[in-house]
JSON list of C-alpha atoms in Angstrom, two decimals:
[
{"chain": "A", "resi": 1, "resn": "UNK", "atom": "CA", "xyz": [78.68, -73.59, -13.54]},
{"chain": "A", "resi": 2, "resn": "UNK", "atom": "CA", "xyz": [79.57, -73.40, -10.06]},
{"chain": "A", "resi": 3, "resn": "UNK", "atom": "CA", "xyz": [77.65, -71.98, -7.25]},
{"chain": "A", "resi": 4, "resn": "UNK", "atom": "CA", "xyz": [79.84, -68.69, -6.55]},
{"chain": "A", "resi": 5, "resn": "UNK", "atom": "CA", "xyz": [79.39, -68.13, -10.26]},
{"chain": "A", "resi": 6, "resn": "UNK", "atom": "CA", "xyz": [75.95, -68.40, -10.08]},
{"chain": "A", "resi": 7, "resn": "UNK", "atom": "CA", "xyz": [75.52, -66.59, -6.94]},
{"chain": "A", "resi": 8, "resn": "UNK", "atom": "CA", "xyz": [77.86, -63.31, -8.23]},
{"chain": "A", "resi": 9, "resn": "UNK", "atom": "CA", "xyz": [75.43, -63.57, -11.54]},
{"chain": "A", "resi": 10, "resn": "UNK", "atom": "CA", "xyz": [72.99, -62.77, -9.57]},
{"chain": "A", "resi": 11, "resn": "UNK", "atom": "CA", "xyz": [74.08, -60.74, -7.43]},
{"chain": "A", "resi": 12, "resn": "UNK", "atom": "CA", "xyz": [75.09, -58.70, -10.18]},
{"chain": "A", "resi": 13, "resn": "UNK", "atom": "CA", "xyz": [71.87, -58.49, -12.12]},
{"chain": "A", "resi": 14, "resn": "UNK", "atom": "CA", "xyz": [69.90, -57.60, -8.67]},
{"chain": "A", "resi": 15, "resn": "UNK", "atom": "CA", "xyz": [72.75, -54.47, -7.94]},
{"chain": "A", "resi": 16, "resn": "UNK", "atom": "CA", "xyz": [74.26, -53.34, -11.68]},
{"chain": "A", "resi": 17, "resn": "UNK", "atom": "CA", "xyz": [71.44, -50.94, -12.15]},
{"chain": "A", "resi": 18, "resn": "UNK", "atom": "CA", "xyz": [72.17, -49.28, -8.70]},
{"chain": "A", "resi": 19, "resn": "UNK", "atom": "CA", "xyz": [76.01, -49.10, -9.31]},
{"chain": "A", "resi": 20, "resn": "UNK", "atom": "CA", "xyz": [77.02, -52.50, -8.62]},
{"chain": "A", "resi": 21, "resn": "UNK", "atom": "CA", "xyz": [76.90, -52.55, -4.60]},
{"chain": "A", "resi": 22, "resn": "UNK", "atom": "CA", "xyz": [80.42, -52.83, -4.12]},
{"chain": "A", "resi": 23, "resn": "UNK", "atom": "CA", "xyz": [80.43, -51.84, -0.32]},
{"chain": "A", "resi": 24, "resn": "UNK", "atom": "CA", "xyz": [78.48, -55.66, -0.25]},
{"chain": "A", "resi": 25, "resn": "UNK", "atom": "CA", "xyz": [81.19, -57.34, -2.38]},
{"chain": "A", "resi": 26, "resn": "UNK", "atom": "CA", "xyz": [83.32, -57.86, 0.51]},
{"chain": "A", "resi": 27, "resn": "UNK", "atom": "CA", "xyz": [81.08, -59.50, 3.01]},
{"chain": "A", "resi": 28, "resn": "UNK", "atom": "CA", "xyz": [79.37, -61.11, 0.79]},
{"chain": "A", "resi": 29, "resn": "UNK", "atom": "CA", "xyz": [82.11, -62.76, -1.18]},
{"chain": "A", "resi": 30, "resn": "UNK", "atom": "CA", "xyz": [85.24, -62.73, 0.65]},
{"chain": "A", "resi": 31, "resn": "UNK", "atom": "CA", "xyz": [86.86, -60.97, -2.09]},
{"chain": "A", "resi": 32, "resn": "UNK", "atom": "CA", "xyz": [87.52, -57.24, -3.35]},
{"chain": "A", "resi": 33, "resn": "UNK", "atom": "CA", "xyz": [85.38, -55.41, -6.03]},
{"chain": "A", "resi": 34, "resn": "UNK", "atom": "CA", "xyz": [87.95, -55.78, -8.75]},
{"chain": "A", "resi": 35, "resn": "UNK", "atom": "CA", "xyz": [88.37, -59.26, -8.22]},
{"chain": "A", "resi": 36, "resn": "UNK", "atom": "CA", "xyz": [84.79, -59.70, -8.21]},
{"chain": "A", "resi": 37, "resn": "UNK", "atom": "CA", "xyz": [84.62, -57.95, -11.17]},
{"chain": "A", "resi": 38, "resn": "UNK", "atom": "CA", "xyz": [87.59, -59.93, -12.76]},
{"chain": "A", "resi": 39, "resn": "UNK", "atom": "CA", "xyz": [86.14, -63.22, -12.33]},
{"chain": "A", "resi": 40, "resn": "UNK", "atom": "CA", "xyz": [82.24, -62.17, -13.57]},
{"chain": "A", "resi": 41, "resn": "UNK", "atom": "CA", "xyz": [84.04, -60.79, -16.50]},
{"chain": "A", "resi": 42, "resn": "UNK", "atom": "CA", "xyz": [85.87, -64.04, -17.40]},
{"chain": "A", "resi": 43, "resn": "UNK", "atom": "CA", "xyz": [82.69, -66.39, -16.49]},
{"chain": "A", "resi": 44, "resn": "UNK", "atom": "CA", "xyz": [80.37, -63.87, -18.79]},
{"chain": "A", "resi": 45, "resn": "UNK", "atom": "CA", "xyz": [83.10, -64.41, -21.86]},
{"chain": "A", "resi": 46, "resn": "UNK", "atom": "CA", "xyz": [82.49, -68.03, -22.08]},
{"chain": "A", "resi": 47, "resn": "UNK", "atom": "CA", "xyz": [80.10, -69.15, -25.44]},
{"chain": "A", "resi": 48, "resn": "UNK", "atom": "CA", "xyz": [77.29, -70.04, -23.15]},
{"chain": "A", "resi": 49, "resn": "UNK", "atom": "CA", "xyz": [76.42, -69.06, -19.30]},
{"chain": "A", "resi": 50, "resn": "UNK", "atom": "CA", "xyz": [73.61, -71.24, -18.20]},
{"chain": "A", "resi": 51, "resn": "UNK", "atom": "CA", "xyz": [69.80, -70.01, -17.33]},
{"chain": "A", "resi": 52, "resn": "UNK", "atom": "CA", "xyz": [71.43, -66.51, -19.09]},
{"chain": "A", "resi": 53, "resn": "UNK", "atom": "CA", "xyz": [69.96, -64.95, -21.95]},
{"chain": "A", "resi": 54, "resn": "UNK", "atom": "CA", "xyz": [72.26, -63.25, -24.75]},
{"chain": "A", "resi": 55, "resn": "UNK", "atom": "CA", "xyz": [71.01, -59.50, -23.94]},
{"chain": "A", "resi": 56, "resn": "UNK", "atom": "CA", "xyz": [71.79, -59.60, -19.94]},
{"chain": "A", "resi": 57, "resn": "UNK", "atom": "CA", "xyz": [74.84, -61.81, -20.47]},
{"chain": "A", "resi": 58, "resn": "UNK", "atom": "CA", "xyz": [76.29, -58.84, -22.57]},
{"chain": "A", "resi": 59, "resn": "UNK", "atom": "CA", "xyz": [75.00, -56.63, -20.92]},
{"chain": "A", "resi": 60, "resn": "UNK", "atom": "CA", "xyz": [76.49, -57.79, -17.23]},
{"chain": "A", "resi": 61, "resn": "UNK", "atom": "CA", "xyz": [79.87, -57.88, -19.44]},
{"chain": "A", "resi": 62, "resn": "UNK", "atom": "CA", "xyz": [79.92, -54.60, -20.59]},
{"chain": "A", "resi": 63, "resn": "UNK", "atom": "CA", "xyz": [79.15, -53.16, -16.68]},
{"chain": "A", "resi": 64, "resn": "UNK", "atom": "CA", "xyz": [82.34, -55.13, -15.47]},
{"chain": "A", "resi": 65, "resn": "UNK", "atom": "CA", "xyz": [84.24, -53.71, -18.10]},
{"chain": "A", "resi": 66, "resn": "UNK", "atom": "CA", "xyz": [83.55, -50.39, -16.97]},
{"chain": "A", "resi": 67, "resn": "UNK", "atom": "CA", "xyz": [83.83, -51.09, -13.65]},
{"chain": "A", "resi": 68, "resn": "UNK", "atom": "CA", "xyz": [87.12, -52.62, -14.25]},
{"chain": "A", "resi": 69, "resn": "UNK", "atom": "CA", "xyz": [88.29, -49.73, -16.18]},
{"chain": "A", "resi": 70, "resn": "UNK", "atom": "CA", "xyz": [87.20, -47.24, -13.56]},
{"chain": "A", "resi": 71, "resn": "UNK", "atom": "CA", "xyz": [90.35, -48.80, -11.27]},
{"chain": "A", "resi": 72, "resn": "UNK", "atom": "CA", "xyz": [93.03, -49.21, -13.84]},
{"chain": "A", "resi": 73, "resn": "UNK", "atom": "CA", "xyz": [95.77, -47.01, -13.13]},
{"chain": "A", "resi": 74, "resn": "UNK", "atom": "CA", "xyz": [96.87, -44.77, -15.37]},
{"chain": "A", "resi": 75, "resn": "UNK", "atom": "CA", "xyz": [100.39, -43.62, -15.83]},
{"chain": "A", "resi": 76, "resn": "UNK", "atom": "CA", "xyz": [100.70, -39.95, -17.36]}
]
């Protein structure tokens, strides 16, 4: 796994049960929220995420997905 994987993996598990920190995606990363979100989503649906257990792996999944869904534009 690379290191900006790893290093959004954690950051995620230290700031998911605060919200996610997205005001220190930016700096941080280089990159926007959503994108962050986009790309920890995709890494956490591969079989098997290294030094990850099952529970956190899902449950890091499931918090992107809401924060993904949170900026989807909806078209009434």
């Amino acid at each position: 796994m690379p290191d900006i994987d790893h290093s959004m993996i954690t950051f995620a598990k230290r700031w998911s049960p605060y919200g996610g920190g997205d005001e220190y995606i930016l700096p941080e990363f280089g990159i926007t929220p959503m994108l962050f979100y986009q790309r920890l989503h995709t890494t956490l649906e591969r079989k098997f995420v290294e030094g990850l257990d099952l529970t956190t792996r899902l449950s890091l999944r499931e918090f992107c997905a809401r924060k993904l869904a949170r900026n989807t534009v909806r078209v009434e």
